[in-house]
Coordinates of C-alpha atoms and ligand atoms in Angstrom, one line a residue:
X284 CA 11.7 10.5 -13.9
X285 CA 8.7 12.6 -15.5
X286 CA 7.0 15.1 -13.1
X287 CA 3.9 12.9 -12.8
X288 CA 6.0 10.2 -11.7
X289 CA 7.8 11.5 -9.2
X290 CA 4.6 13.2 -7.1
X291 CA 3.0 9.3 -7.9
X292 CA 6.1 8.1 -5.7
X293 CA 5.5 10.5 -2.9
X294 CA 1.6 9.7 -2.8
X295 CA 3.1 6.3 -2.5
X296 CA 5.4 6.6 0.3
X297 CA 2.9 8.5 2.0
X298 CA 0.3 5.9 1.4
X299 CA 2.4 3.2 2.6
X300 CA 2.2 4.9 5.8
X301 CA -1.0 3.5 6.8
X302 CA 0.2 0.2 6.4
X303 CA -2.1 -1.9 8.8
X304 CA -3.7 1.1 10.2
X305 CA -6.6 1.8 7.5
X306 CA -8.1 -1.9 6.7
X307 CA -10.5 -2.7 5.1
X308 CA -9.6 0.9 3.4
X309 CA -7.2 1.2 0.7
X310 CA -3.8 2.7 1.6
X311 CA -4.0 6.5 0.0
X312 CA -1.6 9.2 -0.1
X313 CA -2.0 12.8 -1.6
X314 CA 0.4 15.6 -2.5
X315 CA -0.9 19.0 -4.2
X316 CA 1.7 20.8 -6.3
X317 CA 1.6 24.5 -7.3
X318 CA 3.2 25.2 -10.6
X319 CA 5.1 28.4 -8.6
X320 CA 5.1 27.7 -5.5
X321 CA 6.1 23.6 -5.5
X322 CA 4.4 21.2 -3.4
X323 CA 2.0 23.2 -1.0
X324 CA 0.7 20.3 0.5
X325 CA 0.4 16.6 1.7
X326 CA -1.3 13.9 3.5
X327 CA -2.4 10.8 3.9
X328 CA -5.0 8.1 5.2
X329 CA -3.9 7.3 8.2
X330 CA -6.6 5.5 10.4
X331 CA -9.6 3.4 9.3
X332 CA -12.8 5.4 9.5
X333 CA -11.3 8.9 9.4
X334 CA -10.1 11.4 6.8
X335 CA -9.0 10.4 3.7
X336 CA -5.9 11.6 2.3
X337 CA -7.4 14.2 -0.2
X338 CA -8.6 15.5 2.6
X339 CA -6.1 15.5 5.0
X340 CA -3.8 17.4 1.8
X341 CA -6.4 20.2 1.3
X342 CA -6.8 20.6 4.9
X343 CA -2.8 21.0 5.2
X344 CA -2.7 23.9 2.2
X345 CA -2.0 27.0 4.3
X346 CA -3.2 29.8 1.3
X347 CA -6.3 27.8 -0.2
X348 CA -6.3 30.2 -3.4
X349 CA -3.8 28.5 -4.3
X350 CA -5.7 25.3 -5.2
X351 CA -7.2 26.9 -8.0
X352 CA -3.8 26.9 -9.9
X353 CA -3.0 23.5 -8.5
X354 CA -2.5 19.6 -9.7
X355 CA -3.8 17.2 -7.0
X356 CA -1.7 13.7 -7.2
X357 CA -3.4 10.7 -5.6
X358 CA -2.3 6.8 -6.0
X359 CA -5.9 6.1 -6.1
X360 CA -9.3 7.4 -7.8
X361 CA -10.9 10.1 -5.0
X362 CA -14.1 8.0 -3.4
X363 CA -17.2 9.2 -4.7
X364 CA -19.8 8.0 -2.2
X365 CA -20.8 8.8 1.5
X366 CA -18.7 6.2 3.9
X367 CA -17.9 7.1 7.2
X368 CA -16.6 10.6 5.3
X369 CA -17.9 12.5 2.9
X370 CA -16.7 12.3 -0.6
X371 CA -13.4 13.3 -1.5
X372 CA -14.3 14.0 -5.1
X373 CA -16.8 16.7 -4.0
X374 CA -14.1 18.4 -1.6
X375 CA -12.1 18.5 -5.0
X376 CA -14.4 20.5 -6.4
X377 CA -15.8 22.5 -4.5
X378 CA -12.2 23.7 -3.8
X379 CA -12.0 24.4 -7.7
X380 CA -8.7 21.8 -7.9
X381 CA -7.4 22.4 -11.3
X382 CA -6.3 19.3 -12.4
X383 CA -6.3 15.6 -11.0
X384 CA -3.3 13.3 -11.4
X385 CA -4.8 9.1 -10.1
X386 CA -2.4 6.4 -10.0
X387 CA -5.5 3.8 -10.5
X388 CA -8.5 3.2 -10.2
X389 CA -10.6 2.0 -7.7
X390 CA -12.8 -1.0 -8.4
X391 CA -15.0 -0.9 -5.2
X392 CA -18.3 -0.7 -7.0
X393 CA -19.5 1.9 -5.0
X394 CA -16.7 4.1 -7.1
X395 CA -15.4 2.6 -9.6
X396 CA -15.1 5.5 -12.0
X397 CA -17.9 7.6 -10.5
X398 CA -15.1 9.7 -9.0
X399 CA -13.5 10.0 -11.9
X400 CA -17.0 10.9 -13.4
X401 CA -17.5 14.1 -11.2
X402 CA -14.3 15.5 -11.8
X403 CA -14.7 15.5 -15.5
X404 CA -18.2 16.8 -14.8
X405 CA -16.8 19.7 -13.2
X406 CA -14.6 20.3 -15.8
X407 CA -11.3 19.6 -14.0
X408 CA -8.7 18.0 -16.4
X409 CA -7.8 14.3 -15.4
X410 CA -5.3 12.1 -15.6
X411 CA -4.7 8.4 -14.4
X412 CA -3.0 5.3 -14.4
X413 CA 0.1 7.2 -13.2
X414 CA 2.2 4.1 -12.1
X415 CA -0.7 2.2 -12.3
X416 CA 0.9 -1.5 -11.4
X417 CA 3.0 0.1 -8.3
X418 CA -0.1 1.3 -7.4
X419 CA -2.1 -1.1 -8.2
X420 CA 0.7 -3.3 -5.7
X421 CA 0.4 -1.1 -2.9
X422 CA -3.2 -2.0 -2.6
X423 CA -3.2 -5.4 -3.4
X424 CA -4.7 -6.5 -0.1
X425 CA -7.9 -3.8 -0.9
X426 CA -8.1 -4.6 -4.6
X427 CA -8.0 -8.6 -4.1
X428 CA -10.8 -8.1 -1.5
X429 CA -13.0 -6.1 -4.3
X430 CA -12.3 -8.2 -7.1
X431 CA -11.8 -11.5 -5.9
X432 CA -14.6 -11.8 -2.9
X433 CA -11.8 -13.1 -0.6
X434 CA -8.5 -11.5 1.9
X435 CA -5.5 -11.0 0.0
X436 CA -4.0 -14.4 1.2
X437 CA -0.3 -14.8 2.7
X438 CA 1.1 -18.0 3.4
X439 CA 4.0 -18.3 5.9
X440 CA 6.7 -20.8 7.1
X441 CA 9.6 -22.1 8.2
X442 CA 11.5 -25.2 6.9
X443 CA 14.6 -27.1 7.6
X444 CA 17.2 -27.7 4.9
X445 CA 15.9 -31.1 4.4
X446 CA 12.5 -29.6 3.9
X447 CA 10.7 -30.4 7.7
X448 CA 8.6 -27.9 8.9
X449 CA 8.7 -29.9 12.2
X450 CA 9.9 -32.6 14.1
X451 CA 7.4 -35.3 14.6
X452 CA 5.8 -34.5 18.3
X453 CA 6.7 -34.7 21.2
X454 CA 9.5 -32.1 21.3
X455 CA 10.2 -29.2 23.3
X456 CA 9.5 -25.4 21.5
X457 CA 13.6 -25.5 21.4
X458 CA 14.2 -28.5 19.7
X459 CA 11.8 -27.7 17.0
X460 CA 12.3 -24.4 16.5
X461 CA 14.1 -23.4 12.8
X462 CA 14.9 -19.7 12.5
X463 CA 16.7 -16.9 14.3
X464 CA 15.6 -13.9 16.7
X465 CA 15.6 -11.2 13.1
X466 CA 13.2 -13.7 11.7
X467 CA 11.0 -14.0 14.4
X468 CA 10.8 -10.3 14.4
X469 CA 9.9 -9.9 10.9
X470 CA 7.2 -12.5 11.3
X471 CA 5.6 -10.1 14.2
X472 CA 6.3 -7.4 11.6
X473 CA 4.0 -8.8 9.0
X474 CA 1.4 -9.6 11.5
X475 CA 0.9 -6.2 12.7
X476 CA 0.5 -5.3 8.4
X477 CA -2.2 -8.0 8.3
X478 CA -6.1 -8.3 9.9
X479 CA -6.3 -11.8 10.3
X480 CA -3.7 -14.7 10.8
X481 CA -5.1 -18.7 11.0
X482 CA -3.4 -21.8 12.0
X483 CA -5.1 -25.6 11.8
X484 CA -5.9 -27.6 15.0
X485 CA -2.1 -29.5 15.3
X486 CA -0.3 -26.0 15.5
X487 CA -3.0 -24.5 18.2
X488 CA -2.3 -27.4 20.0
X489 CA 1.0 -28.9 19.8
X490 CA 2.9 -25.4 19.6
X491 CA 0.6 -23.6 21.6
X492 CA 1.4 -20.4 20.0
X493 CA -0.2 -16.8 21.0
X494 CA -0.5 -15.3 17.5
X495 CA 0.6 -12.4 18.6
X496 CA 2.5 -9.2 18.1
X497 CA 5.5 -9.1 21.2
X498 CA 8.6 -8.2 19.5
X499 CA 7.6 -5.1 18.0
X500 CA 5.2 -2.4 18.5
X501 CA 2.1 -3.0 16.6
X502 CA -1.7 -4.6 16.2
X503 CA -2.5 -7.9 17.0
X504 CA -4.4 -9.4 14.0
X505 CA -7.6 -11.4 14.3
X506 CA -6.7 -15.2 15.4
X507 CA -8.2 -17.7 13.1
X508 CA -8.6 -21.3 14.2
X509 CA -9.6 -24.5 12.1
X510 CA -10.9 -26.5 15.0
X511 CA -13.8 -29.3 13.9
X512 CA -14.3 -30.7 17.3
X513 CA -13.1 -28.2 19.6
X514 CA -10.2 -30.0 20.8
X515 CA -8.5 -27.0 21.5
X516 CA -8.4 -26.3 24.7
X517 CA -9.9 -22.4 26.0
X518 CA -6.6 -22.2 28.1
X519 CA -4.2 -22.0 25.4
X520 CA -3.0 -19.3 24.3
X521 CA -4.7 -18.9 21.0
X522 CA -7.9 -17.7 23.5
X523 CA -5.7 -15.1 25.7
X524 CA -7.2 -12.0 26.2
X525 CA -5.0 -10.3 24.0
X526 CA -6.5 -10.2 20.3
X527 CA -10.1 -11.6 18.9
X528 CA -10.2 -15.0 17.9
X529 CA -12.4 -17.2 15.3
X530 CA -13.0 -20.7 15.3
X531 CA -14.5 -22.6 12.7
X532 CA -16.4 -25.6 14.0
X533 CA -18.5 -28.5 13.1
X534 CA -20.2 -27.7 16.5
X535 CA -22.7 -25.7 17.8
X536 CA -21.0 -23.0 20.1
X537 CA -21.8 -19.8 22.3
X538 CA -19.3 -17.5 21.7
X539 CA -17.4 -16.6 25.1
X540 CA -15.9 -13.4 25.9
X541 CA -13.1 -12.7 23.1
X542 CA -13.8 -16.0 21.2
X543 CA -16.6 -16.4 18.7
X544 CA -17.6 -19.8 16.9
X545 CA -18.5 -20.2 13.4
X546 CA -20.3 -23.1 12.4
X547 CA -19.5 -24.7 8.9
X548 CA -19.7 -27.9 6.7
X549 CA -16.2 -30.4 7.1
X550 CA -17.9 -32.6 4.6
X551 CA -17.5 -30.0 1.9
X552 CA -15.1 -27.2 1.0
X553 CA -14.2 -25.5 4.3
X554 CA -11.8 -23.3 2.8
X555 CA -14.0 -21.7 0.6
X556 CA -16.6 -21.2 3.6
X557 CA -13.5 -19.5 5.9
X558 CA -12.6 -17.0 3.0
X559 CA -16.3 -16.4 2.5
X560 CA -17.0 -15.6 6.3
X561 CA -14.1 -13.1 6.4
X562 CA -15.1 -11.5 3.6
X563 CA -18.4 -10.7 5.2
X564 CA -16.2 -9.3 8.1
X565 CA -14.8 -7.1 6.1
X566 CA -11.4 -8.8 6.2
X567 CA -8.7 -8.1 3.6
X568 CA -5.6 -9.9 4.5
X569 CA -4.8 -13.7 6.0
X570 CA -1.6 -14.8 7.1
X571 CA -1.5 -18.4 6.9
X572 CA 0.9 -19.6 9.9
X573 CA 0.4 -23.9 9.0
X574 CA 1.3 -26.4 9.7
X575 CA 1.3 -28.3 6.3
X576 CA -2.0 -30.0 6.5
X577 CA -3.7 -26.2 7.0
X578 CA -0.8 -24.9 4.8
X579 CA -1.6 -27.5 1.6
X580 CA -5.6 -27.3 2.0
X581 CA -4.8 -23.3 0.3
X582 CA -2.0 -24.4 -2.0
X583 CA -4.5 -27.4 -3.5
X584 CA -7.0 -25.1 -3.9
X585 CA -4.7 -22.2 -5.5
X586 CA -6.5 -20.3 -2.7
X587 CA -3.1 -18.0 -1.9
X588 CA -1.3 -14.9 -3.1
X589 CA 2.1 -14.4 -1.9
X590 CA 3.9 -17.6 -0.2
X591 CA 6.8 -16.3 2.4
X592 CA 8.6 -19.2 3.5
X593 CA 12.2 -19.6 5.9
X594 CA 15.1 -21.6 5.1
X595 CA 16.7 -21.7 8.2
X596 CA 20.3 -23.7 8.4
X597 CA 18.7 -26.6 10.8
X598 CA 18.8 -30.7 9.4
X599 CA 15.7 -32.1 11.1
X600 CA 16.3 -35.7 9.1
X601 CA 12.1 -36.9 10.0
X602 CA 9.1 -35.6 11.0
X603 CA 6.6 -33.6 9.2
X604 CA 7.4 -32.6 5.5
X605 CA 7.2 -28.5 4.4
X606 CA 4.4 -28.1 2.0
X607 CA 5.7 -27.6 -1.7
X608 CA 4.3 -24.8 -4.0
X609 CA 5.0 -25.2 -7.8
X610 CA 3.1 -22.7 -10.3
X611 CA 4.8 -19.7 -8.2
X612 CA 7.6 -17.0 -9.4
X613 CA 10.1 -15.7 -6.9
X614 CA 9.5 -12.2 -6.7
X615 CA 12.5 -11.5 -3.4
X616 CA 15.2 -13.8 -2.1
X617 CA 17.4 -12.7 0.7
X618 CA 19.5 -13.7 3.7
X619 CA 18.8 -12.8 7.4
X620 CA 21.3 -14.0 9.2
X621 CA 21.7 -17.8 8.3
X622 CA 18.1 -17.9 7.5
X623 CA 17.0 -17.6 3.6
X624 CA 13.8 -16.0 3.0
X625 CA 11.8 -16.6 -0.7
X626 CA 8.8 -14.7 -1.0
X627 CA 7.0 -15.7 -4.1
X628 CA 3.8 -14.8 -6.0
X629 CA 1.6 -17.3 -7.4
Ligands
NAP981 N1 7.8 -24.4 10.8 C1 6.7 -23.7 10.7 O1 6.6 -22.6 10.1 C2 5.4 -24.2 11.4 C3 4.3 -23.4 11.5 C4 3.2 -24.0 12.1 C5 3.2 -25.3 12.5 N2 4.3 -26.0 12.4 C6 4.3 -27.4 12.8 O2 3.4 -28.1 12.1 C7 2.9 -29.2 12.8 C8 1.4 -29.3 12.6 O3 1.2 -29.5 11.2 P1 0.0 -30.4 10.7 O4 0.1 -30.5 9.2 O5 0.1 -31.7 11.4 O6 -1.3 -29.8 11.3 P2 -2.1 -28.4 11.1 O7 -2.1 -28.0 9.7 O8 -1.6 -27.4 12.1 O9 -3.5 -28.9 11.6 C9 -4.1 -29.9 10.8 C10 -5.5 -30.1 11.4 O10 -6.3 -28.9 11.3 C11 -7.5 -29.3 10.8 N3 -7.6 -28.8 9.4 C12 -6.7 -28.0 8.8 N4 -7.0 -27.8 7.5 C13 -8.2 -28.5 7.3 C14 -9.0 -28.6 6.2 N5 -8.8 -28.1 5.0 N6 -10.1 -29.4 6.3 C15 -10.4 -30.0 7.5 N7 -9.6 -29.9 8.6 C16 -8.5 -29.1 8.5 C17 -7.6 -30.8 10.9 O11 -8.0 -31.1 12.2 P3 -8.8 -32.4 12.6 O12 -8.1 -33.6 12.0 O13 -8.9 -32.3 14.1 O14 -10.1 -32.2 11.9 C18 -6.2 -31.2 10.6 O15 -5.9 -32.5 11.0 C19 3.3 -29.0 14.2 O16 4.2 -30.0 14.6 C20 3.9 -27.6 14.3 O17 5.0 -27.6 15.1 C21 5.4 -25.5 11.8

C-alpha cells in the first residue's frame, strides 16, 4: 500500500470513531505526517457541534514548526465556511501546512470545493480523491443527505424460513419472536449509529416496542411513527420518556411533552412528505423497523439504501408475509448463531 493510502486508512479508522456521535456532520478523521519525524499528529471529530478533526490534529502537534514541513491527510475536503467552528481550511493556513492529502470531496454546497479553493490559493500543494469510494462509503449517511434531499435510508427485519415476518395477531412477544439474543444486540447496535428509526401503526401497536437502545451502551435515535388517526395509544411505549418521538398524522395535534405531531396528506405520497420533514430536521439516517405494510411503502417507492434483513431458523407456516426486495446486490452475508443476516444495497 502507497504512502497516501495507508495515512487515508488511519483518517478512516479514526473517522469511524464518531460513528453516531457527530450527525448531521460527516464523520472526519486527520493524521499529520512529518517527512522525518513520522506521524506527529492525529485526531478526529468526535461530537456534533465541536472541533473538527483538522483541528483537533493541529491542536495535538506538540512542536508546531514542524507543520511547515508537513502533509496533512484528511478523508474529507477541510470545511470552508463558519458553522458552529471556524473553518478548518483557514487553520490550514495560517499554520503554513505544506501539503494537503483529501480522500473526497465534500458536496455540502456551502464547501463543495471552496476548501479546496483556499488551499490552492495559499499555495499549498493538493491532493485528493485518495480512496475516494471508501471514503466516499464512510459518509454515505452525510453525502446521501446533501445530494439526495433525504436520510440515508436503512431497512431492517426479521423473517422466518418460510418468509413470515410475523404470526397473524394475537400472539404473545414469545411466540412471535424470530431471532436470537446476538441479533437483538446488533439491532440496538445499529440504532445507537442511526438518528432516527420509524415503525407503521400495526408494529407501535401490536408489538408495543420501545425503540430503544437497552442492550448496549449508546444513543437512543429519534422514534418515528406513521400514525393517521392516532390510534396509538400515549401509554405505549413508543411515547416513554426515554428518546423524542415523531408522529405523522392526518390530525391536528399539540405536541405533548417528548412527542411532537406532524400533520401531512394520506391522500397523497406520505413517504415523500416523512423524508422531506426529516430532512428539514436535519436528519441523515432512518432505520426502517416495519412491519411489511411500512416496510413495502419504501421498497415500492425505491425510497431505501441498504436492506438488513434476519433469517432466523423459525417455520411460522401463516400470518403476515416478509416484504421482498428485487433490484438489490448482496454486499455481506453472515451467520450469528442460527440466524443469517443479508445486508444488501439497492
Ligand atoms: N419481524 C420483524 O422484523 C418485524 C418488525 C416489525 C413488525 N413486525 C410485525 O409486523 C406486523 C405488522 O405489520 P403490518 O404490515 O401489518 O403493519 P405496519 O407496517 O406496522 O403498519 C401498517 C399501518 O401503518 C400505516 N402505514 C404504514 N405505511 C403507510 C403508508 N405508506 N401510507 C399510509 N399508511 C401507512 C397504516 O395504518 P392505518 O391503516 O391505520 O392508516 C398501515 O395500516 C406485526 O405483527 C409485527 O409483529 C415484524
Amino acid at each position: 500500500m502507497n504512502e497516501f493510502n495507508q495515512y487515508m486508512q488511519r483518517c478512516l479508522q479514526l473517522a469511524e470513531k464518531g460513528l453516531g456521535n457527530v450527525a448531521p456532520n460527516p464523520m472526519v478523521g486527520c493524521v499529520i505526517v512529518h517527512p522525518e519525524h513520522g506521524v506527529i499528529g492525529a485526531g478526529y471529530h468526535q461530537t456534533y457541534g465541536q472541533a473538527h478533526a483538522e483541528v483537533n490534529a493541529i491542536n495535538s502537534v506538540i512542536n508546531k514548526s514542524l507543520l511547515q514541513e508537513s502533509t496533512l491527510y484528511v478523508n474529507l475536503e477541510p470545511c470552508s465556511h463558519y458553522g458552529k467552528t471556524p473553518p478548518c481550511s483557514d487553520l490550514i493556513i495560517q499554520h503554513k501546512i505544506k501539503r494537503v492529502v483529501i480522500g473526497c470531496l465534500d458536496t455540502n454546497p456551502l464547501v463543495a470545493g471552496k476548501g479546496i479553493e483556499k488551499l490552492w490559493n495559499a499555495g499549498i500543494e493538493v491532493f485528493t480523491d485518495i480512496l475516494k469510494d471508501e471514503c466516499h462509503n464512510l459518509n454515505k449517511r452525510f453525502f446521501t443527505f446533501h445530494e439526495k434531499k433525504r436520510p440515508y435510508i436503512i431497512l431492517k427485519w426479521a423473517q422466518t424460513k418460510d418468509g413470515f415476518i410475523s404470526k397473524q395477531p394475537p400472539f404473545t412477544k414469545k411466540e412471535n419472536w424470530i431471532t436470537n439474543d446476538e441479533s437483538k444486540k446488533l439491532v440496538h447496535t445499529w440504532r445507537t449509529q442511526e438518528q432516527a428509526i420509524l415503525v407503521g401503526t400495526n408494529t407501535a401497536l401490536i408489538d408495543n416496542p420501545a425503540l430503544t437502545v437497552r442492550l448496549i451502551k449508546g444513543k437512543n435515535p429519534i422514534r418515528v411513527l406513521i400514525d393517521k388517526d392516532l390510534k396509538v395509544p400515549l401509554t405505549n411505549n413508543i411515547f416513554s420518556k426515554d428518546a423524542e418521538t415523531i408522529v405523522f398524522t392526518n390530525k391536528s395535534q399539540l405536541d405533548v411533552n417528548n412527542v411532537s405531531y406532524h400533520h401531512i396528506d394520506f391522500t397523497k405520497d406520505i413517504i415523500t412528505q416523512i423524508l422531506n420533514t426529516l430532512h428539514d430536521k436535519k436528519i441523515t439516517s432512518l432505520i426502517v423497523e416495519g412491519g411489511t405494510h411500512t416496510l413495502e411503502s419504501f421498497i415500492n417507492k425505491n425510497l431505501w439504501d441498504e436492506a438488513r434483513v434476519f433469517t432466523g431458523n423459525k417455520h411460522f407456516q401463516s400470518g403476515i408475509k416478509a416484504p421482498v426486495i428485487t433490484t438489490s446486490k448482496i454486499t455481506s452475508q453472515m451467520m450469528i448463531g442460527e440466524d443469517e443476516l443479508h445486508v444488501s444495497i439497492r
